[in-house]
């Protein structure tokens, strides 16, 4: 993202294509951003988004803090 803080938050945020990634890596990062945006949009509709994050973290075998880092683009997420 041109603005790192847009990752996982602004669905139509501008992508910085000047970073030397392969096409596959770029596609993966854009997909990760899209999924993170969808998760955040779902959490906004809930009464207790922290509980939802903790519940999702259990299902993807992660801690809530590690999952939050992945959703905000601070840590690379993988399909595994």
Coordinates of C-alpha atoms in Angstrom, one line a residue:
X1 CA 0.0 0.0 0.0
X2 CA 1.2 3.5 -0.6
X3 CA 0.0 4.3 2.9
X4 CA 0.9 1.4 5.1
X5 CA -1.9 2.3 7.6
X6 CA -4.4 1.6 4.8
X7 CA -3.6 -2.1 4.7
X8 CA -6.6 -4.2 5.8
X9 CA -8.6 -1.1 6.4
X10 CA -9.2 0.8 3.0
X11 CA -10.4 -1.7 0.4
X12 CA -9.6 0.6 -2.5
X13 CA -6.3 1.9 -1.1
X14 CA -3.5 2.6 -3.6
X15 CA -1.0 -0.2 -4.2
X16 CA 2.6 0.8 -4.5
X17 CA 3.8 -1.2 -7.5
X18 CA 7.4 0.2 -7.2
X19 CA 8.3 -2.4 -4.6
X20 CA 10.4 -5.1 -6.1
X21 CA 8.0 -8.1 -5.7
X22 CA 7.3 -10.8 -8.2
X23 CA 3.8 -10.8 -9.8
X24 CA 2.9 -13.7 -7.6
X25 CA 4.0 -12.0 -4.4
X26 CA 2.1 -8.8 -5.3
X27 CA -1.0 -10.8 -6.0
X28 CA -0.7 -12.6 -2.7
X29 CA -0.3 -9.3 -0.8
X30 CA -3.3 -7.8 -2.5
X31 CA -5.4 -10.9 -1.7
X32 CA -4.2 -10.7 1.9
X33 CA -5.3 -7.0 2.0
X34 CA -8.7 -7.9 0.5
X35 CA -9.3 -10.7 3.1
X36 CA -8.2 -8.4 6.0
X37 CA -10.6 -5.7 4.8
X38 CA -13.5 -8.3 4.7
X39 CA -12.7 -9.4 8.2
X40 CA -12.5 -5.9 9.6
X41 CA -15.8 -5.0 7.9
X42 CA -17.4 -8.1 9.5
X43 CA -16.0 -7.2 12.9
X44 CA -17.3 -3.6 12.8
X45 CA -20.9 -5.0 12.7
X46 CA -20.4 -7.0 15.9
X47 CA -21.0 -5.9 19.5
X48 CA -17.8 -7.3 20.8
X49 CA -15.1 -7.3 18.0
X50 CA -12.3 -8.3 20.5
X51 CA -14.2 -11.5 21.3
X52 CA -14.6 -12.2 17.6
X53 CA -10.9 -11.7 17.0
X54 CA -10.1 -14.1 19.9
X55 CA -12.6 -16.6 18.6
X56 CA -11.2 -16.4 15.0
X57 CA -7.6 -16.7 16.4
X58 CA -8.5 -20.0 18.0
X59 CA -9.8 -21.3 14.7
X60 CA -6.7 -20.3 12.7
X61 CA -4.4 -21.6 15.4
X62 CA -3.0 -18.2 16.3
X63 CA -3.0 -15.8 19.2
X64 CA -5.3 -12.7 19.1
X65 CA -2.3 -10.3 19.0
X66 CA -0.5 -12.3 16.2
X67 CA -3.7 -12.4 14.2
X68 CA -4.3 -8.7 14.6
X69 CA -0.7 -8.1 13.4
X70 CA -1.5 -10.1 10.3
X71 CA -4.8 -8.3 9.7
X72 CA -3.1 -4.9 9.9
X73 CA -0.2 -6.0 7.6
X74 CA 2.5 -5.8 10.3
X75 CA 3.3 -9.5 9.9
X76 CA 3.1 -11.5 6.7
X77 CA 0.2 -13.9 6.6
X78 CA 0.3 -17.2 4.7
X79 CA -2.4 -19.4 3.4
X80 CA -1.4 -22.0 5.9

